[in-house]
GROMACS .gro file of C-alpha atoms in nm:
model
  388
    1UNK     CA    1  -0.154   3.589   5.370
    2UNK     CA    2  -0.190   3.550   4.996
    3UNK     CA    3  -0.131   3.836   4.744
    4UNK     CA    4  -0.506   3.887   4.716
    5UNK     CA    5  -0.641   4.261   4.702
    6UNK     CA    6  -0.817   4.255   5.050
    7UNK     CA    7  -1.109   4.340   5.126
    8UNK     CA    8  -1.226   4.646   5.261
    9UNK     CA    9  -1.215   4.638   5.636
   10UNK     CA   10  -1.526   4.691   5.824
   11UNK     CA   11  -1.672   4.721   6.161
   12UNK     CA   12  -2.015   4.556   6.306
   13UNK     CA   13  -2.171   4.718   6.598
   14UNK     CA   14  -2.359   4.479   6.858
   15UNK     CA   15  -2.569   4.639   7.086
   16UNK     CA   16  -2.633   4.473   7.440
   17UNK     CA   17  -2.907   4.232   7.450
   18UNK     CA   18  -3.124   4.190   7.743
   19UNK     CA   19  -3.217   3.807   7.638
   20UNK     CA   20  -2.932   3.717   7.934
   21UNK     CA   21  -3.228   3.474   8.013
   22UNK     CA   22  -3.218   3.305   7.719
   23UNK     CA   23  -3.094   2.948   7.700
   24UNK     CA   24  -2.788   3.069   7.520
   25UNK     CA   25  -2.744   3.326   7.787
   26UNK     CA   26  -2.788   3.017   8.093
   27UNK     CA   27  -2.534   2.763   7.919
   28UNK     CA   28  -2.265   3.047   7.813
   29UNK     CA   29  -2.149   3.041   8.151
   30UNK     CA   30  -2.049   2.661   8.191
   31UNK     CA   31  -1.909   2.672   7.812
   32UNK     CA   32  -1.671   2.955   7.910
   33UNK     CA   33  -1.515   2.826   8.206
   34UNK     CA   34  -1.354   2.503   8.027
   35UNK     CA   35  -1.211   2.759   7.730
   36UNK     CA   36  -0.897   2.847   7.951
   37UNK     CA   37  -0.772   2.478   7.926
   38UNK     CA   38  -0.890   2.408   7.606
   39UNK     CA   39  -0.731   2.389   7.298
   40UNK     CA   40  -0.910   2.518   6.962
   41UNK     CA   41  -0.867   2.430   6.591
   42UNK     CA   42  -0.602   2.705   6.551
   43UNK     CA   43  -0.431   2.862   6.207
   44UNK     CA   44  -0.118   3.065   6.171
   45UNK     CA   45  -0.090   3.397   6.007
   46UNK     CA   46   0.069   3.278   5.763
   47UNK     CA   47  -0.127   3.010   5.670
   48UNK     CA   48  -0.437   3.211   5.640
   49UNK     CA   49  -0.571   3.203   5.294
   50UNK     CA   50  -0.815   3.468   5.161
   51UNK     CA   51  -0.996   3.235   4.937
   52UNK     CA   52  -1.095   2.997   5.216
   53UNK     CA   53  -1.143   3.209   5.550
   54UNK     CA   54  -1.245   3.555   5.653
   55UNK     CA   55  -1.115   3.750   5.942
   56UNK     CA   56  -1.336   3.861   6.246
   57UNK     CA   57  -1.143   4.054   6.479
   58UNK     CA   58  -1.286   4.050   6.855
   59UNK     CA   59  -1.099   4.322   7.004
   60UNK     CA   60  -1.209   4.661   7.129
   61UNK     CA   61  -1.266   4.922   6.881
   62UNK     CA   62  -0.942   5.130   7.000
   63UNK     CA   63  -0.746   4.836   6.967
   64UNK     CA   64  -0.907   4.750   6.596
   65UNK     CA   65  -0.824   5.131   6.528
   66UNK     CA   66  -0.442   5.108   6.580
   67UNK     CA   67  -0.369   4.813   6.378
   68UNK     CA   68  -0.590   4.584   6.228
   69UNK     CA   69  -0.566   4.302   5.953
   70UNK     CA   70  -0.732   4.458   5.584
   71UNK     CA   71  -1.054   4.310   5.502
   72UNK     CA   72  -1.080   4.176   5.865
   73UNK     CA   73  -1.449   4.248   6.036
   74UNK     CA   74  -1.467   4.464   6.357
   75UNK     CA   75  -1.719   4.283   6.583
   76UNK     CA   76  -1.575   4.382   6.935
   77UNK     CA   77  -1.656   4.114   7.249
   78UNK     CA   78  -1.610   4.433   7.468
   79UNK     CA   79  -1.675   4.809   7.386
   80UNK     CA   80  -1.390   5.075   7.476
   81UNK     CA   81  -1.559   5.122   7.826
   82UNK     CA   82  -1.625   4.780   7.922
   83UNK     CA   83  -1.243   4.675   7.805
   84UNK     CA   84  -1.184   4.964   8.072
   85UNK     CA   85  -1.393   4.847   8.329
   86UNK     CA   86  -1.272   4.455   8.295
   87UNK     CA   87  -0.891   4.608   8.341
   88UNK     CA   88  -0.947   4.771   8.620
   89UNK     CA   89  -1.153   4.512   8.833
   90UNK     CA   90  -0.863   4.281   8.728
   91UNK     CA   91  -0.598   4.553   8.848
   92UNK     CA   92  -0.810   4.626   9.141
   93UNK     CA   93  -0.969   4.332   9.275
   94UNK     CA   94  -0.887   4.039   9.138
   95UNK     CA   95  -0.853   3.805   8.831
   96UNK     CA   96  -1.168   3.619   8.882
   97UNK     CA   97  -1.398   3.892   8.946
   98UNK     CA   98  -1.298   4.025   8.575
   99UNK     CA   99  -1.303   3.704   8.434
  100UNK     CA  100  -1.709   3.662   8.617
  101UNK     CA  101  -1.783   4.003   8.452
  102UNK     CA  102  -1.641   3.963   8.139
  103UNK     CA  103  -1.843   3.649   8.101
  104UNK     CA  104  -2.175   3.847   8.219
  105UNK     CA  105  -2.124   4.105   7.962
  106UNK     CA  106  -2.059   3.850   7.692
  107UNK     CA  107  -2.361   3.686   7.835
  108UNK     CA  108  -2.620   3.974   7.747
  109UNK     CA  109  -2.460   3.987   7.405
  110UNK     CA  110  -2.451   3.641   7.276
  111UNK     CA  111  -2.787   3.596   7.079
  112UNK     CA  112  -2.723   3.976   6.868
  113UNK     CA  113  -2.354   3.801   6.815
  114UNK     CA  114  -2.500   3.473   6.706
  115UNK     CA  115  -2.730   3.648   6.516
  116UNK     CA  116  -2.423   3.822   6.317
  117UNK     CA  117  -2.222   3.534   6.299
  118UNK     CA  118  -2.537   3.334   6.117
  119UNK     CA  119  -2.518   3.657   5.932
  120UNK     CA  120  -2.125   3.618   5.856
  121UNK     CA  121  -2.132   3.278   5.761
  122UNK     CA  122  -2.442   3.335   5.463
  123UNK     CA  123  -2.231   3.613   5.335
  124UNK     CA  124  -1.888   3.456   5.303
  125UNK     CA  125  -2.049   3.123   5.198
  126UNK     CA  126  -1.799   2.836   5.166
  127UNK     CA  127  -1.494   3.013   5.380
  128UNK     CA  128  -1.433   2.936   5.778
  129UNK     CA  129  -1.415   3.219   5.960
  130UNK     CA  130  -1.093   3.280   6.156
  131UNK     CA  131  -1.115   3.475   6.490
  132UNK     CA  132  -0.839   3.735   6.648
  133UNK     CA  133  -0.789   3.904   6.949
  134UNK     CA  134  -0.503   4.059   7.098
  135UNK     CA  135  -0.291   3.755   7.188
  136UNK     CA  136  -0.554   3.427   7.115
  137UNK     CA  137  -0.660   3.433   7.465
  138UNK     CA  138  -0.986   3.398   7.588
  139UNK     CA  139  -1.180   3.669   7.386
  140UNK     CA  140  -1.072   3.474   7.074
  141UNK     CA  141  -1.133   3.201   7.245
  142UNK     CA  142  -1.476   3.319   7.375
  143UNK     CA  143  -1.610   3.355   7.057
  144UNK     CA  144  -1.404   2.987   6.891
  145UNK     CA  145  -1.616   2.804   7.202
  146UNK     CA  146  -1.928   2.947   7.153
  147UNK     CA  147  -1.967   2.907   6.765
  148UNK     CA  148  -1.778   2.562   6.791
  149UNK     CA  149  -2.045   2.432   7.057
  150UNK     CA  150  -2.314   2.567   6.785
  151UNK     CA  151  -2.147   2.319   6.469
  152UNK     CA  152  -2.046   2.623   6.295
  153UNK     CA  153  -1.728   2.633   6.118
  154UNK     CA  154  -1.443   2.839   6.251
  155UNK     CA  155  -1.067   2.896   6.359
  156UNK     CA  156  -0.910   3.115   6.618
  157UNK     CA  157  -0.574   3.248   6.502
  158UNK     CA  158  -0.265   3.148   6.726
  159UNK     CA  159  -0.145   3.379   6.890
  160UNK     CA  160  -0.380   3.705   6.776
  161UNK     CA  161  -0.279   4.026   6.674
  162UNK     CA  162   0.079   4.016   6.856
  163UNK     CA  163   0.173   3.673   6.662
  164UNK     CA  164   0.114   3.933   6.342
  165UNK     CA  165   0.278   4.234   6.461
  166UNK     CA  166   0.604   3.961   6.562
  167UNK     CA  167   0.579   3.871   6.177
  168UNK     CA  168   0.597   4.185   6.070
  169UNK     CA  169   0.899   4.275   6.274
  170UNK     CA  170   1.079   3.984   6.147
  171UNK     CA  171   0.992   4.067   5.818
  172UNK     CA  172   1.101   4.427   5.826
  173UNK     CA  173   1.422   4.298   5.943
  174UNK     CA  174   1.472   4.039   5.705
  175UNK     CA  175   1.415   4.357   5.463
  176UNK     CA  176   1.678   4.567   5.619
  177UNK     CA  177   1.924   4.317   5.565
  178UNK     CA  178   1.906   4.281   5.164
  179UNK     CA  179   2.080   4.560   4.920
  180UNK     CA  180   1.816   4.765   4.759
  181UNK     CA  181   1.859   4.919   4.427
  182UNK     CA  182   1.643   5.296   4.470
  183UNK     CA  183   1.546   5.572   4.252
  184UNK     CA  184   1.481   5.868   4.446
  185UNK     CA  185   1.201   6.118   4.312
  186UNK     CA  186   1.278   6.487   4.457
  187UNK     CA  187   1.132   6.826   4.393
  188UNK     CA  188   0.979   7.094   4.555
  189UNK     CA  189   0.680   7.155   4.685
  190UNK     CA  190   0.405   7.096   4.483
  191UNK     CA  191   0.548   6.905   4.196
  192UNK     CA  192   0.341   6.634   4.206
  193UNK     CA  193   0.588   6.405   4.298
  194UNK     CA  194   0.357   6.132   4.469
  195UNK     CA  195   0.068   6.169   4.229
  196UNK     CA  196   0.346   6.078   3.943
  197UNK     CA  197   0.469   5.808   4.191
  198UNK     CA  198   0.104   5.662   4.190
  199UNK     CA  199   0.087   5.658   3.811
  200UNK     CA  200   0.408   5.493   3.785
  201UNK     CA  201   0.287   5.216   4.041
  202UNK     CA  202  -0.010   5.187   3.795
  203UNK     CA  203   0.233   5.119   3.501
  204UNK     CA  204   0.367   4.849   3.701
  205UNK     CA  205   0.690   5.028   3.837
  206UNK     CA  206   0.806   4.938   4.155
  207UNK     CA  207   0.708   5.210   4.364
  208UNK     CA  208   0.707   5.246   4.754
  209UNK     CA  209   0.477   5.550   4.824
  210UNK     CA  210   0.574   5.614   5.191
  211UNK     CA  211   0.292   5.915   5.202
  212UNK     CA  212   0.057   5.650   5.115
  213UNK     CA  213   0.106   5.440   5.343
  214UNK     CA  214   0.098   5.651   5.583
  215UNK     CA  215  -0.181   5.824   5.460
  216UNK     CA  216  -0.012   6.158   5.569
  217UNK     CA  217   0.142   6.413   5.335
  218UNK     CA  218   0.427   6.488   5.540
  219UNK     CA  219   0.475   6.841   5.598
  220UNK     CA  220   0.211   7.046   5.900
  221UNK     CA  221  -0.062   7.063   5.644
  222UNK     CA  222  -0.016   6.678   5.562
  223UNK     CA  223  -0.299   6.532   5.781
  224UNK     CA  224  -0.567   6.779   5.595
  225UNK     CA  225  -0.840   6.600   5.465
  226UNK     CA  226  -0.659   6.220   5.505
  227UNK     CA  227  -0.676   6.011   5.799
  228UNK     CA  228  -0.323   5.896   5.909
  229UNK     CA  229  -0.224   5.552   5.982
  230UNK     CA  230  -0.078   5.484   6.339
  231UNK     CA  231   0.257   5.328   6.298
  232UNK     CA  232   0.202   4.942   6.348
  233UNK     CA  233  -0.044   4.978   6.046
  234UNK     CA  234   0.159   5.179   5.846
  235UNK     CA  235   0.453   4.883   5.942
  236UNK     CA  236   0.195   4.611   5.805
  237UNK     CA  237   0.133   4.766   5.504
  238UNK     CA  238   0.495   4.882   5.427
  239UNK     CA  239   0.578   4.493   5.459
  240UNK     CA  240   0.321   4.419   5.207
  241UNK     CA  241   0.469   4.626   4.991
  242UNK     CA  242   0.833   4.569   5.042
  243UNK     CA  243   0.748   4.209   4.937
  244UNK     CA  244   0.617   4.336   4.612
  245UNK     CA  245   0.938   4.561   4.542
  246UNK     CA  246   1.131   4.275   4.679
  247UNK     CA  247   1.027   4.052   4.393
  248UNK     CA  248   1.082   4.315   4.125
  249UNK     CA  249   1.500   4.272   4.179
  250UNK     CA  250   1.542   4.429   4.519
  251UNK     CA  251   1.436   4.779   4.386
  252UNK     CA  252   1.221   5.057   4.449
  253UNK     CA  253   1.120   5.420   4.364
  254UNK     CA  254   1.082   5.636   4.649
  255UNK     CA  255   0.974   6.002   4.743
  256UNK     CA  256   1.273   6.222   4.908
  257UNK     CA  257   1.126   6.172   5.233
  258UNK     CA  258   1.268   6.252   5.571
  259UNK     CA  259   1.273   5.994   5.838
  260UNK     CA  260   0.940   6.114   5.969
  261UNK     CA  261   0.557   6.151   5.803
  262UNK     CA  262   0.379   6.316   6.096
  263UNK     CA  263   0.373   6.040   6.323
  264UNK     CA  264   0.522   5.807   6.168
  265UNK     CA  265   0.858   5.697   6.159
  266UNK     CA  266   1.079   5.570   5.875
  267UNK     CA  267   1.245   5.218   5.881
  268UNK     CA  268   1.622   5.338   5.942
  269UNK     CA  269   1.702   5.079   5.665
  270UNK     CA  270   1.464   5.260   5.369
  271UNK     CA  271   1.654   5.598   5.492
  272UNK     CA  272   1.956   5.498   5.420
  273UNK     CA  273   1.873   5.318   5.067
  274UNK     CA  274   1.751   5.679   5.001
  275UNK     CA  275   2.056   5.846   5.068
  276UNK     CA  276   2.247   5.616   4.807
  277UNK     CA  277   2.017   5.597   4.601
  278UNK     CA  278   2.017   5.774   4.223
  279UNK     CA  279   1.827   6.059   4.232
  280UNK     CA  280   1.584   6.236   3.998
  281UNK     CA  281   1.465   6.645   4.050
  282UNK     CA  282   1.145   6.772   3.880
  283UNK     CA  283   1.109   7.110   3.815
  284UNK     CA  284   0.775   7.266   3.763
  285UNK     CA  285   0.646   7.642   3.729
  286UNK     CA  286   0.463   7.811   3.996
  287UNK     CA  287   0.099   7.800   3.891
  288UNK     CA  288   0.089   7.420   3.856
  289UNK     CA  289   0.262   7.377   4.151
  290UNK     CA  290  -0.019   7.572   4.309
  291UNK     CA  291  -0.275   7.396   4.093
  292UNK     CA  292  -0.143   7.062   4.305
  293UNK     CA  293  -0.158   7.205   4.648
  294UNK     CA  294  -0.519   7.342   4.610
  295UNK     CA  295  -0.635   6.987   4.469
  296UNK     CA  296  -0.456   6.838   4.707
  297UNK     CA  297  -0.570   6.991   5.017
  298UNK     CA  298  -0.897   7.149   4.927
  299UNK     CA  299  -0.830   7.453   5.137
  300UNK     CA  300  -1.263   7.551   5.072
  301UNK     CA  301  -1.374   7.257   5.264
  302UNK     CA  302  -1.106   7.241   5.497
  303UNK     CA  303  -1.067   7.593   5.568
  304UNK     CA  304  -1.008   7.574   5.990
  305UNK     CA  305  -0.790   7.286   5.932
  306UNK     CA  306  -0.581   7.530   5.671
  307UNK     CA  307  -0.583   7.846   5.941
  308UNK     CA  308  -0.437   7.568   6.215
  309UNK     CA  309  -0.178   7.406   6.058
  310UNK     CA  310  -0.075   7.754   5.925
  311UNK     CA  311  -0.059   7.901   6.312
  312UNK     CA  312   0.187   7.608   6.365
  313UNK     CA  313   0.445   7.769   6.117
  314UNK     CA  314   0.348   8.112   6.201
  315UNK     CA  315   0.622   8.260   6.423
  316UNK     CA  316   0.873   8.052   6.148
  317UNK     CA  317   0.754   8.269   5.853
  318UNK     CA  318   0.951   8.625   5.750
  319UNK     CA  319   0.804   8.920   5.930
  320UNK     CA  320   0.767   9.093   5.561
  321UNK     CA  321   0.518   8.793   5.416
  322UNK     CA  322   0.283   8.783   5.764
  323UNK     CA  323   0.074   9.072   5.629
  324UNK     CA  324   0.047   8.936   5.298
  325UNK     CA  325  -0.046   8.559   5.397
  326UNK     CA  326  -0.301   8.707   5.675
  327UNK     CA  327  -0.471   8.901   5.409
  328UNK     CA  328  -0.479   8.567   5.152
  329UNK     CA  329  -0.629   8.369   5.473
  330UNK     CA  330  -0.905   8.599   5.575
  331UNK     CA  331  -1.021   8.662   5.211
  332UNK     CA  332  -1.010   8.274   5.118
  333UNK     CA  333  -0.774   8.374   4.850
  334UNK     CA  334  -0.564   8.042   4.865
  335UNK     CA  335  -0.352   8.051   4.551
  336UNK     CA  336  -0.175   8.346   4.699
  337UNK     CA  337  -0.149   8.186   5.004
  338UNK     CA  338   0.039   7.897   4.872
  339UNK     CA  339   0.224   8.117   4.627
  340UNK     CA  340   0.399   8.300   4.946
  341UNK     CA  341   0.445   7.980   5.122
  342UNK     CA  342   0.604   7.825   4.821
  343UNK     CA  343   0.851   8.093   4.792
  344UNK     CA  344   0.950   8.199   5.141
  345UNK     CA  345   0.905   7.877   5.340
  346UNK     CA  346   0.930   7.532   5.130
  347UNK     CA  347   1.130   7.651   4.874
  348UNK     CA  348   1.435   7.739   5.133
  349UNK     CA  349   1.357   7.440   5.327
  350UNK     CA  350   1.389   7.181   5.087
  351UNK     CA  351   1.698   7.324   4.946
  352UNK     CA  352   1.875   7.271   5.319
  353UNK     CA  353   1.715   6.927   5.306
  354UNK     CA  354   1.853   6.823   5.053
  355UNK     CA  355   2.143   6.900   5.031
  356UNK     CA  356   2.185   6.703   5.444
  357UNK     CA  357   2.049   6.370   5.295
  358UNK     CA  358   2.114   6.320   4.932
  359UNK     CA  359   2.448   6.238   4.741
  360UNK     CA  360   2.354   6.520   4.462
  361UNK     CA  361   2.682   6.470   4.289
  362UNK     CA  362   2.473   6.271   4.004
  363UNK     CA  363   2.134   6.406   4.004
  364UNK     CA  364   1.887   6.392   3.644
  365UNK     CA  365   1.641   6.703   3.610
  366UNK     CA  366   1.330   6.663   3.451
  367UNK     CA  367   1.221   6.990   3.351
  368UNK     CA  368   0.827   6.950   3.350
  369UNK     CA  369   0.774   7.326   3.301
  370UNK     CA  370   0.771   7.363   2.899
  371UNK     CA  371   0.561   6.994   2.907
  372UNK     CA  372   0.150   6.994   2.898
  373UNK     CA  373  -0.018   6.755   3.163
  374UNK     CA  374  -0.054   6.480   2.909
  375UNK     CA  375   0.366   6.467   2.848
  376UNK     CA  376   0.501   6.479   3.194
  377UNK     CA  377   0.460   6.139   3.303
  378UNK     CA  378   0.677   5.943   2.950
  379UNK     CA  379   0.965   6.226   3.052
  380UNK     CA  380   0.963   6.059   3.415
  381UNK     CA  381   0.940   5.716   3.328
  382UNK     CA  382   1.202   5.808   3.078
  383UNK     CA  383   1.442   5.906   3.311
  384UNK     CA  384   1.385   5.579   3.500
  385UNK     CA  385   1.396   5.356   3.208
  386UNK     CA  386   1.767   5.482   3.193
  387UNK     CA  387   1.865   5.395   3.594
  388UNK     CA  388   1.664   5.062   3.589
   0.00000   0.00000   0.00000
């Protein structure tokens, strides 16, 4: 796809019509059986252009909810159940049995979809819309037929959702196989290191913000308040944003990350450009760092999501600080909380990181303690300027 900011990603919901009567209902039948053999105005993935088409993505919400294309519309052929219920009669009984009730249940749907395709089409006037499923099979293919039959403009993409995810493998190893130039951006806890990574981006620095992508902070408390990405999206949009850093002399400026963010995992081949990378420690003062964390994770409106992720690390913490951190929990008196966290947990944590995955035999410091808000940010960029 192009370089275009995409659109935000959205999902219709079609309830089940009981107009099966209906003449679209009576022909849908006859139109579906000649799809298997048929062969429909197709389009690559990497021929798609965002100024021309528009996405609709025909796959079960659960499947739209792993990995999806940005800006592509949800409007599922088959609900979570039914997707269950087609599987099994196929598993059970037999291929054509699934095939008969997949085309019923399409059936009883048809006029609310060609209602929201009529809808589509007026509001992405002048672009074709192109149509996924999991493999460009017959729920693409479902949907291509239908509209196709009706004179209305449209493409199913070849291959679906797996022809994508087998372009974004091949991309991530044509990645892994170029020298990268990285800047590494450590510090501990509560520095601030990814909202200064975000401001850099916005300068035009070639940033990859791994947390971001993952939408995950990385540590037990990361999830809090976010909603993380399941690894084939975070893949997708790591790709996107390889190309970007790709373009700006091989190079990128990265968070000192482990190989893991929650659930996700690393690309072996961004790990190791960490690892040789030249690396740049922050240093802040306690009460800022605190300042971060409690904008950060908003421990007032996520307060049972604070007390569970702290449960996790419980039995981990010194026997001396329980007391102490029980008392800042119960009495909603979060700055102390993080305070003794800071200290006796992530402080000594990231220090034995560190020194496992980082050549530290040339390491800058940016002391960001003596600076005001306004003066940390040129001091980082600074210290880039000089490695770029």
């Amino acid at each position: 796809m192009n370089g275009r900011a995409p659109l935000q990603a959205r999902q219709v919901r079609t309830g089940t019509s009981a107009c099966s009567s209906t003449k679209l209902g009576r022909t849908l039948r006859k139109k579906v059986i000649l799809m298997e053999s048929y062969s429909f105005p197709a389009i690559t993935y990497e021929e798609i252009d965002e100024s021309r088409q528009f996405i609709i993505d025909v796959r079960s919400p659960e499947e739209y909810k792993e990995f999806h294309l940005p800006g592509s519309i949800s409007l599922p052929l088959f609900s979570n159940e039914e997707r269950k219920l087609i599987g099994t009669i196929y598993k059970q009984e037999s291929r054509a049995k699934a095939k008969k009730t997949g085309m019923e249940i399409y059936a009883r749907k048809l006029p609310a979809f060609y209602d929201e395709w009529t809808s589509l089409l007026k509001q992405h006037k002048g672009k074709t819309p192109v149509v996924t499923c999991a493999r460009g099979g017959m729920r693409s293919g479902a949907f291509v037929g239908t509209m196709l039959s009706m004179k209305m403009p449209v493409r199913q993409l070849k291959g679906g959702m797996r022809a994508v995810r087998q372009h974004v493998l091949s991309r991530l190893d044509s990645f892994s196989a170029l020298t990268w130039k990285t800047i590494v951006l450590g510090g501990l806890t509560g520095t601030g290191k990814t909202a200064w990574l975000r401001q850099l981006k916005e300068q035009g620095y070639p940033v990859l913000d791994l947390e971001g992508l993952a939408d995950h902070r990385g540590s037990v408390f990361g999830h809090i308040g976010l909603t993380p990405k399941t690894q084939k999206q975070f893949e997708f949009e790591l790709v996107q944003e390889l190309q970007q850093c790709a373009a700006k002399n091989h190079t990128f400026i990265i968070e000192a990350e482990s190989k893991r963010i929650g659930r996700i995992t690393v690309p072996p081949f961004i790990i190791s450009a960490k690892e040789h990378g030249s690396f740049i420690e922050i240093r802040d003062r306690m009460d800022r760092r605190i300042r971060h964390l409690m904008a950060d994770y908003q421990p007032f409106t996520y307060q049972n999501d604070i007390r569970m992720a702290l449960n996790k690390i419980w039995r981990r913490l010194p026997d001396q600080i329980k007391p102490s951190a029980e008392e800042a929990l119960e009495t909603g008196n979060y700055e102390r909380l993080f305070e003794l966290l800071l200290q006796h947990y992530y402080d000594r944590r990231y220090t034995h990181k560190q020194n496992g995955y980082v050549n530290r035999q040339e390491v800058r410091t940016v002391e960001l303690a003596p600076l005001d808000d306004e003066s940390i940010l040129p001091a980082i960029e600074h210290e880039i300027d000089r490695l770029l």
